[in-house]
Short mmCIF file of C-alpha atoms and ligand atoms in Angstrom, two decimals:
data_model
loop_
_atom_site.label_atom_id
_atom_site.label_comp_id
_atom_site.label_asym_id
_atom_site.label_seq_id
_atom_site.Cartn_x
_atom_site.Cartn_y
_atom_site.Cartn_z
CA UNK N 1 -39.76 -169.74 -17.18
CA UNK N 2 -38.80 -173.10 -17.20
CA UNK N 3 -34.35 -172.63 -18.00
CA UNK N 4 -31.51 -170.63 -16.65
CA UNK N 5 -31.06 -169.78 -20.72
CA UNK N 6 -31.98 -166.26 -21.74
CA UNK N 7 -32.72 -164.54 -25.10
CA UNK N 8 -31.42 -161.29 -26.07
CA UNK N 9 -33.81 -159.02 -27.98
CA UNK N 10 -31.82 -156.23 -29.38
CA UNK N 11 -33.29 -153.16 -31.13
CA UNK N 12 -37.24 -153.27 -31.10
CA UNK N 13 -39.78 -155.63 -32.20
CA UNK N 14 -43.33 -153.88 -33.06
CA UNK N 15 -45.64 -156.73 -34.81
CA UNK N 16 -45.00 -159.54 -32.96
CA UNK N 17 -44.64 -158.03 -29.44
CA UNK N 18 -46.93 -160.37 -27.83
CA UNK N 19 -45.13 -163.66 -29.30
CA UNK N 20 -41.73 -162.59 -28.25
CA UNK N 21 -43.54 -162.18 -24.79
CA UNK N 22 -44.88 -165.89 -25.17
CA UNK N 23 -41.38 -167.12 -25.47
CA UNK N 24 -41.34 -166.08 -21.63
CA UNK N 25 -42.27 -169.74 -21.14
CA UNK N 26 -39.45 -171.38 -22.81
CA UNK N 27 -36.50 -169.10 -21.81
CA UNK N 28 -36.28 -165.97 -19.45
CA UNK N 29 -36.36 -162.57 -21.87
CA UNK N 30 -33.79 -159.37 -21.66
CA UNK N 31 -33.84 -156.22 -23.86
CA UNK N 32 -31.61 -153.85 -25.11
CA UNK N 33 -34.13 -151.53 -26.86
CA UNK N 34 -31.09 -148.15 -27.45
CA UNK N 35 -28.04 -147.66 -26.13
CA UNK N 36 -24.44 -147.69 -27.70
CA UNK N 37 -22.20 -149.63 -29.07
CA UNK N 38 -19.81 -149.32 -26.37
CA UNK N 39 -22.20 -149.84 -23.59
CA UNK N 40 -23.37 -152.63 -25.32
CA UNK N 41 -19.91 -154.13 -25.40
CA UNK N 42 -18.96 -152.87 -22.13
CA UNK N 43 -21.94 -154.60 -20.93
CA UNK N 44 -21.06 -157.89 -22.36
CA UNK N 45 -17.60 -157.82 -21.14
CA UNK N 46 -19.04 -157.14 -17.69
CA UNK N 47 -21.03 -160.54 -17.64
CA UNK N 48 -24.58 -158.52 -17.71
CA UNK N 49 -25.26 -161.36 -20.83
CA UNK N 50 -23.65 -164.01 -19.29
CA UNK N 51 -26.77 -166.45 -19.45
CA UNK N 52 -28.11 -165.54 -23.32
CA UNK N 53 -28.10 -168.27 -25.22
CA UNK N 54 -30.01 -167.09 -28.14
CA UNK N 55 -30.25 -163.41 -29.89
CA UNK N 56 -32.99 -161.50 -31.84
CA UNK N 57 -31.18 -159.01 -33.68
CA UNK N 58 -33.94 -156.87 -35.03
CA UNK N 59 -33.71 -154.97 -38.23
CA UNK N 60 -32.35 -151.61 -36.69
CA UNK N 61 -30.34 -152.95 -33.80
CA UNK N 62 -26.90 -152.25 -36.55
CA UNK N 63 -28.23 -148.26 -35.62
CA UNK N 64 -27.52 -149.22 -31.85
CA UNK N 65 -24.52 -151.96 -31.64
CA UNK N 66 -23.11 -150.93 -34.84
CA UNK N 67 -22.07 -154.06 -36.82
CA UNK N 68 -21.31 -157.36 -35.76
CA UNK N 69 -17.81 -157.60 -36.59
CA UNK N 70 -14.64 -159.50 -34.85
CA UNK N 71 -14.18 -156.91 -32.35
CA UNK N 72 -18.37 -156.97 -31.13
CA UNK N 73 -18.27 -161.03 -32.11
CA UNK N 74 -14.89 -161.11 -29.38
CA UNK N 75 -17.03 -159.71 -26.59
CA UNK N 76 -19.85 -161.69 -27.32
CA UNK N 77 -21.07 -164.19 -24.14
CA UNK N 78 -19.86 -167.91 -24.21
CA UNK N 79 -23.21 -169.13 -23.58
CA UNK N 80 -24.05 -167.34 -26.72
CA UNK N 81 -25.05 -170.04 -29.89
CA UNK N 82 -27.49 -168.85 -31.75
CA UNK N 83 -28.30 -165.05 -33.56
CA UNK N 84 -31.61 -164.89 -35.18
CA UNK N 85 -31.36 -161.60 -37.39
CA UNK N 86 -34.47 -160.01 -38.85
CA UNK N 87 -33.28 -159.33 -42.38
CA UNK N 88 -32.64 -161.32 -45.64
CA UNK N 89 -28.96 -159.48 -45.62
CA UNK N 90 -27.02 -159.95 -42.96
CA UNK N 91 -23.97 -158.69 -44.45
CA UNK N 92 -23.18 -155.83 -40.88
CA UNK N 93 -22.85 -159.55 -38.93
CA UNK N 94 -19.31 -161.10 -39.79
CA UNK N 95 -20.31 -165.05 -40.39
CA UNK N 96 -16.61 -166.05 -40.35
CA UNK N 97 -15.90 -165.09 -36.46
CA UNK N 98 -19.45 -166.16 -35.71
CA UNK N 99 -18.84 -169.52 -37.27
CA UNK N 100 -15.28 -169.60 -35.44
CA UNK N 101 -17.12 -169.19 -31.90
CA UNK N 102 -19.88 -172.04 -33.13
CA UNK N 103 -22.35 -169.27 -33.14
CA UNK N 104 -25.19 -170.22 -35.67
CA UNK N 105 -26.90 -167.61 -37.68
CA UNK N 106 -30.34 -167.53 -38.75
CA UNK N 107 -32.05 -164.50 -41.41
CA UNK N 108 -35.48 -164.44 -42.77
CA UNK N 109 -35.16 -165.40 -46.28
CA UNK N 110 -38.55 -166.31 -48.18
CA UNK N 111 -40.65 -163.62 -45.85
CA UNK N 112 -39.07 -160.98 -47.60
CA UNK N 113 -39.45 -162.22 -51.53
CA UNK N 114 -42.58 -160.29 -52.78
CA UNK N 115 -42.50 -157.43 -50.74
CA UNK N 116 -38.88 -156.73 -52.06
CA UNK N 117 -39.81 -157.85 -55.86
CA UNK N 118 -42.74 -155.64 -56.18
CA UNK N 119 -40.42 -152.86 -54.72
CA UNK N 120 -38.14 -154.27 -57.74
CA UNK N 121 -40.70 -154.20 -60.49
CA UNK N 122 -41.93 -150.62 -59.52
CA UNK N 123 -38.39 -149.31 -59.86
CA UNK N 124 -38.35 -150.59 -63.12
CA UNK N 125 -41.40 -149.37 -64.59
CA UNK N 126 -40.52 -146.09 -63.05
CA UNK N 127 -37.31 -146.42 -64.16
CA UNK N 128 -38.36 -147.38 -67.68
CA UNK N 129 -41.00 -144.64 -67.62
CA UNK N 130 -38.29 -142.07 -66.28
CA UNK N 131 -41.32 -141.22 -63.65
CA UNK N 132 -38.84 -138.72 -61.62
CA UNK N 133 -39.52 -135.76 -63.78
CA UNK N 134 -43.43 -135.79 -63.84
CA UNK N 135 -43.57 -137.48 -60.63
CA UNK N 136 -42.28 -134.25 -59.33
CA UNK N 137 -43.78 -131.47 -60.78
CA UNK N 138 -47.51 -132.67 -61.12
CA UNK N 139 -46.86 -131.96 -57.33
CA UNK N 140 -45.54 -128.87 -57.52
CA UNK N 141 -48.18 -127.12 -59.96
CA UNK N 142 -45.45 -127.90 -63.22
CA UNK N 143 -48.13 -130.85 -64.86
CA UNK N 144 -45.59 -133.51 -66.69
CA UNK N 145 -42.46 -130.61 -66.10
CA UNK N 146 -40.28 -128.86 -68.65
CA UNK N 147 -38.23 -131.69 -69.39
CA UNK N 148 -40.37 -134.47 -69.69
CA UNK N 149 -39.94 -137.37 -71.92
CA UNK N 150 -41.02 -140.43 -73.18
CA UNK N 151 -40.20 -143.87 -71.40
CA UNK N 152 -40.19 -147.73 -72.71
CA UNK N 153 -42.63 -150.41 -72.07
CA UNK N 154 -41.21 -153.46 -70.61
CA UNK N 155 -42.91 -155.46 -73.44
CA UNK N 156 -40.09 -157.56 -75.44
CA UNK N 157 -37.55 -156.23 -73.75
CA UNK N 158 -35.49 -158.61 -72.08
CA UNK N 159 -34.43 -158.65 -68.00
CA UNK N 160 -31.35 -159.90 -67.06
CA UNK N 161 -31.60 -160.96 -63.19
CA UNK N 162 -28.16 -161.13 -61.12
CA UNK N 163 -28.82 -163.19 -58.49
CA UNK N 164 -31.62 -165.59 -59.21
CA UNK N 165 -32.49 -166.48 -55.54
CA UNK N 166 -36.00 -166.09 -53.38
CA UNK N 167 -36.69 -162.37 -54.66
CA UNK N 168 -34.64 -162.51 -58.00
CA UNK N 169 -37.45 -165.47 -58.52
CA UNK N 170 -40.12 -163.53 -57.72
CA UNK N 171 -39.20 -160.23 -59.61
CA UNK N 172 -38.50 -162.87 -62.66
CA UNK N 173 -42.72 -164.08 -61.78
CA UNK N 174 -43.97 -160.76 -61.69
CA UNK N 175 -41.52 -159.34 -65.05
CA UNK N 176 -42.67 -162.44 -67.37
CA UNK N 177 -46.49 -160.92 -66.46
CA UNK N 178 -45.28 -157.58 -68.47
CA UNK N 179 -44.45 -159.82 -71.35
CA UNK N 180 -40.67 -159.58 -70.32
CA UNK N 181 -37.69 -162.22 -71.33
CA UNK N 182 -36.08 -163.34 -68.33
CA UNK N 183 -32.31 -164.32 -68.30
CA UNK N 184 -30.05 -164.87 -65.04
CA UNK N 185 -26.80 -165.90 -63.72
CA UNK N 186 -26.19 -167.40 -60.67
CA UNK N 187 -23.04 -168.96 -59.54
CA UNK N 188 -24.91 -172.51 -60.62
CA UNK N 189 -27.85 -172.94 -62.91
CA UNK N 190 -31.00 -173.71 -60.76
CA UNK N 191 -32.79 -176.59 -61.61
CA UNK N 192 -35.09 -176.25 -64.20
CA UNK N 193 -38.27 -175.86 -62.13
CA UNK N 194 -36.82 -173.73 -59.89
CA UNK N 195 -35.30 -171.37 -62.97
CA UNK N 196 -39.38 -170.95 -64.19
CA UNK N 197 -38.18 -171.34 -67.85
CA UNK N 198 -35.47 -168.07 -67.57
CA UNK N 199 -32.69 -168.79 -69.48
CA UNK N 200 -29.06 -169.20 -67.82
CA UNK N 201 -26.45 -167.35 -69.48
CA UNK N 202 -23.24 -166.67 -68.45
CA UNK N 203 -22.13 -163.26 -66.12
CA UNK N 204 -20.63 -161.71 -68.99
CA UNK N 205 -23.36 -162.60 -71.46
CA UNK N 206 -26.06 -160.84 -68.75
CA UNK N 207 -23.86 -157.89 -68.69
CA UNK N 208 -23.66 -157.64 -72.57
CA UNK N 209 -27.43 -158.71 -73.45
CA UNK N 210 -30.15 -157.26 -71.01
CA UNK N 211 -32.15 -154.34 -71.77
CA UNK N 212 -32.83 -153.78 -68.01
CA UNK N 213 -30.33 -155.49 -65.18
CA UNK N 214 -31.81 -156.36 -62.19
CA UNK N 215 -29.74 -156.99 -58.65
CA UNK N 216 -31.20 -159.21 -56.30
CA UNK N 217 -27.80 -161.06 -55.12
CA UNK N 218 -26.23 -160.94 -51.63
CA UNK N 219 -23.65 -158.88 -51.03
CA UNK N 220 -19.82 -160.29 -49.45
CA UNK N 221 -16.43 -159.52 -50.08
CA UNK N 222 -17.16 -161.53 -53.28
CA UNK N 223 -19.89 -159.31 -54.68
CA UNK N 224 -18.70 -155.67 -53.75
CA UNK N 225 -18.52 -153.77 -56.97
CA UNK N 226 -19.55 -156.58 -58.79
CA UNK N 227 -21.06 -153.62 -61.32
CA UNK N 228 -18.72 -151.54 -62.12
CA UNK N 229 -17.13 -149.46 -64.74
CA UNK N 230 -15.73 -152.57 -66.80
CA UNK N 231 -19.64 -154.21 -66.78
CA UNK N 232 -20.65 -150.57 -67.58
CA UNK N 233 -18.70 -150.55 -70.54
CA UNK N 234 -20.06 -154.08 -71.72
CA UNK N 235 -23.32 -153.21 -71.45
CA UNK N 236 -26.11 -152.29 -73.98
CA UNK N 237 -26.43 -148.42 -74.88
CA UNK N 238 -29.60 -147.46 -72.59
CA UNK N 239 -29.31 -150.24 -70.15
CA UNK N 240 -32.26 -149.87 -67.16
CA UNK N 241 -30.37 -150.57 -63.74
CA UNK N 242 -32.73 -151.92 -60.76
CA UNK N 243 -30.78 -152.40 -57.73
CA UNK N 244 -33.11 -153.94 -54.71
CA UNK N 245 -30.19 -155.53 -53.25
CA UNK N 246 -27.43 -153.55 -51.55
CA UNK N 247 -25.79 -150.55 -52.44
CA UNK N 248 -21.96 -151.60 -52.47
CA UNK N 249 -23.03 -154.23 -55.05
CA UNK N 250 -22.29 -150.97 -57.52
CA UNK N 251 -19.51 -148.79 -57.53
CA UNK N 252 -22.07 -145.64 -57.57
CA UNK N 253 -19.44 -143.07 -58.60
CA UNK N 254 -19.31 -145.49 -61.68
CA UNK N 255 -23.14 -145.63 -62.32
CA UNK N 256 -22.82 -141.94 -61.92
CA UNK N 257 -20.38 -141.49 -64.66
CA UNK N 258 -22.63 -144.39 -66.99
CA UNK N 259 -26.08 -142.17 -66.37
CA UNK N 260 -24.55 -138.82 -67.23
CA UNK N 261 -23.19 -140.27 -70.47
CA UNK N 262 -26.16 -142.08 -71.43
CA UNK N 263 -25.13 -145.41 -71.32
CA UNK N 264 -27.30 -146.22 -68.61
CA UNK N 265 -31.32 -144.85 -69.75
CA UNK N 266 -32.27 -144.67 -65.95
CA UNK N 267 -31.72 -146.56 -62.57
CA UNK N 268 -34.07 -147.73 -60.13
CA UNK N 269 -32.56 -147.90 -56.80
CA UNK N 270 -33.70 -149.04 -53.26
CA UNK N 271 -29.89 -149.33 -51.30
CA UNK N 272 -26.79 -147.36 -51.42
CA UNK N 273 -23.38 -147.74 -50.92
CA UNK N 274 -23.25 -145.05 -47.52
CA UNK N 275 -27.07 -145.11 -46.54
CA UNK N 276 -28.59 -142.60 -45.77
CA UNK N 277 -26.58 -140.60 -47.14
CA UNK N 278 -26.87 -140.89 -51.37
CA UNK N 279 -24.32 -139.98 -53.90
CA UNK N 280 -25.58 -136.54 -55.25
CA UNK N 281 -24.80 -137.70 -58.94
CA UNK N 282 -27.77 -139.62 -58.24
CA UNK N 283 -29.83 -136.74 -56.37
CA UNK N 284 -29.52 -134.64 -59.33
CA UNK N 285 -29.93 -136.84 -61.74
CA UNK N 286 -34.20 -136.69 -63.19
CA UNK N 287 -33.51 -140.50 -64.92
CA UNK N 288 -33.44 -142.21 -61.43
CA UNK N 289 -35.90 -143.11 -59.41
CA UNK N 290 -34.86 -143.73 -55.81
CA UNK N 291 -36.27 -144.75 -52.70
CA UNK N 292 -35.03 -145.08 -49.51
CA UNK N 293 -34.65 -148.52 -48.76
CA UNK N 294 -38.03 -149.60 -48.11
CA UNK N 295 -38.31 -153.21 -49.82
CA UNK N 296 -40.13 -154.79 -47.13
CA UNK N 297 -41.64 -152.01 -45.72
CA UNK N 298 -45.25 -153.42 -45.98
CA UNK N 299 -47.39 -154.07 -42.27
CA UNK N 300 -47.54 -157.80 -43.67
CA UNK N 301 -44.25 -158.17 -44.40
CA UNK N 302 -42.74 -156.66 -40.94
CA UNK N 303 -44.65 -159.07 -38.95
CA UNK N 304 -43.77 -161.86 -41.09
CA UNK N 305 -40.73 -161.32 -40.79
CA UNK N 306 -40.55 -160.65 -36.91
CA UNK N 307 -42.68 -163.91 -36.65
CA UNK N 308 -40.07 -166.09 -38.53
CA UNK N 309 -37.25 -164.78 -36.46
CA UNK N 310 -38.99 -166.30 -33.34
CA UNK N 311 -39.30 -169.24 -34.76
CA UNK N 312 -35.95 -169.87 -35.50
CA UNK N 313 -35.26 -168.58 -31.57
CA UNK N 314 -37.81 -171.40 -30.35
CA UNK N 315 -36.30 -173.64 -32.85
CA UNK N 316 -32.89 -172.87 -31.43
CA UNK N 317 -34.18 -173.74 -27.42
CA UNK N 318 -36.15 -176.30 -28.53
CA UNK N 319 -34.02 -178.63 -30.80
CA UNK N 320 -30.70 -176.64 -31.10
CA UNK N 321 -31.11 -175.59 -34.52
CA UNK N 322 -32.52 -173.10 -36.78
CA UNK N 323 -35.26 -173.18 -39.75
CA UNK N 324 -33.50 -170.53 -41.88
CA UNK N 325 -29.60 -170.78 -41.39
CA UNK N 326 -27.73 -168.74 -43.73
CA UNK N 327 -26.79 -170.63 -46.50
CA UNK N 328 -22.98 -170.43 -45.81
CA UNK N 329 -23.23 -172.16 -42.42
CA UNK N 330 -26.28 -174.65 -43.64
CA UNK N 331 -24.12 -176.08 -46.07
CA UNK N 332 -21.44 -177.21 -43.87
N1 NAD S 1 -34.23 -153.63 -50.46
C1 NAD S 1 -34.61 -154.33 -49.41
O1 NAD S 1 -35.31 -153.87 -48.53
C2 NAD S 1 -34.18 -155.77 -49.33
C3 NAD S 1 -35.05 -156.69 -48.73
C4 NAD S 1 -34.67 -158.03 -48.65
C5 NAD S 1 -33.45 -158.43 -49.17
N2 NAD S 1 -32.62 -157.50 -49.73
C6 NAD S 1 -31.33 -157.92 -50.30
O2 NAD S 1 -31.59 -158.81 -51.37
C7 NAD S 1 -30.59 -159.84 -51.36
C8 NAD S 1 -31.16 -161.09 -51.96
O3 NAD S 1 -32.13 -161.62 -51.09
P1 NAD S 1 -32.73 -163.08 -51.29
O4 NAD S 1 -33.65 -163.32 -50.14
O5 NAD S 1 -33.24 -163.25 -52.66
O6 NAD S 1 -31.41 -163.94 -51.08
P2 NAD S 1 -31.10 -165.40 -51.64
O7 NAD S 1 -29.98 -165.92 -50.82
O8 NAD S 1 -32.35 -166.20 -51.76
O9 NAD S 1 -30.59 -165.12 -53.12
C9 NAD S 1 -29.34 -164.56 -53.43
C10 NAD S 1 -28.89 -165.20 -54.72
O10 NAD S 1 -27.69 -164.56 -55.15
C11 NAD S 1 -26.87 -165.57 -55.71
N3 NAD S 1 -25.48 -165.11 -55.71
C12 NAD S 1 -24.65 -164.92 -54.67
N4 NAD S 1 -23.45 -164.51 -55.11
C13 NAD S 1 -23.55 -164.43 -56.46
C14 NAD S 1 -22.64 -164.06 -57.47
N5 NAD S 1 -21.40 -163.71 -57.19
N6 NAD S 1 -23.09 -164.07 -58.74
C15 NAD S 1 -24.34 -164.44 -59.03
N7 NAD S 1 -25.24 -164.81 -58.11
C16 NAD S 1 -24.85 -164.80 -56.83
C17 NAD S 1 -27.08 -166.77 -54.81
O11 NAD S 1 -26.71 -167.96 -55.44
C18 NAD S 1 -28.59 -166.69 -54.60
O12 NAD S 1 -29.27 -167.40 -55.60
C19 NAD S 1 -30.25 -159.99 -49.87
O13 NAD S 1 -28.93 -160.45 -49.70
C20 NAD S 1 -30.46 -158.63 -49.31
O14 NAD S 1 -29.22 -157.96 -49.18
C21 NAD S 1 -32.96 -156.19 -49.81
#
């Protein structure tokens, strides 16, 4: 240990155990494995943090601190500058009162992308295939069930990505394989070898023209209820809804209402607006497939993940920066 500096690991860290260890020789290492949120605070106001300079907020610490928000962000140490979070959403960690204390914040964008999109693209074809029903009862003695019916091929049809970023990419890679049309929107068209010849259209024209609408954008104030019953209403008659993203993205009572009329064929979904806990419209309903938010729960994944969070944290003690700063700091 070669600085008075110390990093903060919060929550666990399984894969990469033994190169958070290794960071032993760059800065002195403290954990906060469980606890509360108001220990946790009550610890920082009593100067137990007083030297971290650098956090690892691992993946389930928002289960111990509850989010970072202006009251946790308040409490927070001055020697504080840097929070590497494991996660390519970092929407529990408010950015504005981080940015207002000149706390930078790093996520692990990229590490996530094809773990998440083939978690995308198997919601789809289950959703497309309605896979709930037989799914089911071939497990429970019942062959395809009573109500089984026939599903779509994603052949022709065309997907309509919201949010064209690292994983809306890569589900638009893997759908053009199934013979798929890709169309996004983003707030800006990419540039056109980034876009992988998808065609830009316009928000409303992605609401009124795809066959199966796929979420992959990050969720702020901004984006909450983005889908809702007005895009419901524009969309086709037996739309496919894939939501990889996060749940608040929909207003779920709405997508509720748009499955039990038939507008929407089926949903594939991954997130929910009160996780764990899912809207039992959704429970009961045999045309969606759901999962419980396991987009990057692959061994590979995990420890890429964990591996690129410590090196933004070395990158941080090292040079006083980050690799992968959220894009809304970055740009300033
Ligand atoms: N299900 C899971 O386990 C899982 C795993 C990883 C990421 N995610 C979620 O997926 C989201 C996307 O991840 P990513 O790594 O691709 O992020 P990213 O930042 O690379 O891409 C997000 C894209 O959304 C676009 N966008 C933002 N606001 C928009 C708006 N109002 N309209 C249209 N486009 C908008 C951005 O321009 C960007 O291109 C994350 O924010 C995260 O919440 C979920």
């Amino acid at each position: 240990m070669s600085s008075s500096k110390a990093a903060l690991l919060i929550g666990g860290i399984t894969h990469a155990r033994k190169e958070w260890e290794e960071c032993g020789s760059l800065l002195s290492l403290k954990e906060y494995p469980d606890g509360s949120r108001e220990d946790f605070m009550s610890k920082c106001r009593n100067g137990d943090f007083n030297d971290v300079f650098v956090i690892y907020r691992s993946n389930d610490s928002t289960a111990v601190t509850g989010p970072f928000n202006q009251e946790l962000v308040d409490v927070l140490p001055e020697s504080l500058k840097f929070i590497c979070h494991n996660g390519a959403g970092y929407d529990n960690i408010d950015v504005e009162a981080c940015s207002k204390r000149g706390i930078s914040i790093a996520s692990t964008p990229v590490a996530v992308n094809d773990a998440t999109a083939d978690v995308a693209i198997f919601l789809m074809l289950g959703a497309l295939r309605r896979i709930t029903i037989p799914f089911q009862a071939v497990r429970q003695g019942g062959w395809r069930g009573k109500n089984f019916k026939l599903g779509h091929d994603p052949k022709n049809k065309v997907l309509g990505v919201l949010g064209m970023g690292g994983i809306g990419r890569a589900v638009a890679t893997r759908a053009k394989a199934f013979g798929m049309k890709i169309q996004y929107h983003n707030r800006n068209p990419l540039p056109e070898a980034e876009a992988g010849g998808a065609e830009y259209v316009s928000f409303d024209d992605l609401m009124k023209t795809s066959d199966v609408l796929s979420l992959n954008l990050s969720l702020n104030p901004s984006t909450r209820h983005i889908i809702s019953k007005q895009q419901f209403d524009m969309m086709k008659d037996g739309v496919v809804i894939v939501n990889t993203a996060r749940g608040p993205i929909i207003d779920e009572p709405a997508l509720v209402d748009a499955l039990e009329s038939g507008k929407v064929f089926s949903a594939g979904l991954d997130v929910y607006e009160k996780e764990p806990e899912i809207h039992p419209g959704l429970i009961k309903n045999e045309n969606v497939v759901l999962l419980p938010h396991i987009g990057t729960a692959t061994l590979e994944t995990q420890r890429d993940m964990e591996l690129l969070v410590l090196d933004n944290l070395k990158e941080a003690v090292k040079h006083n920066k980050l690799i992968t700063q959220i894009p809304e700091q970055a740009k300033k």
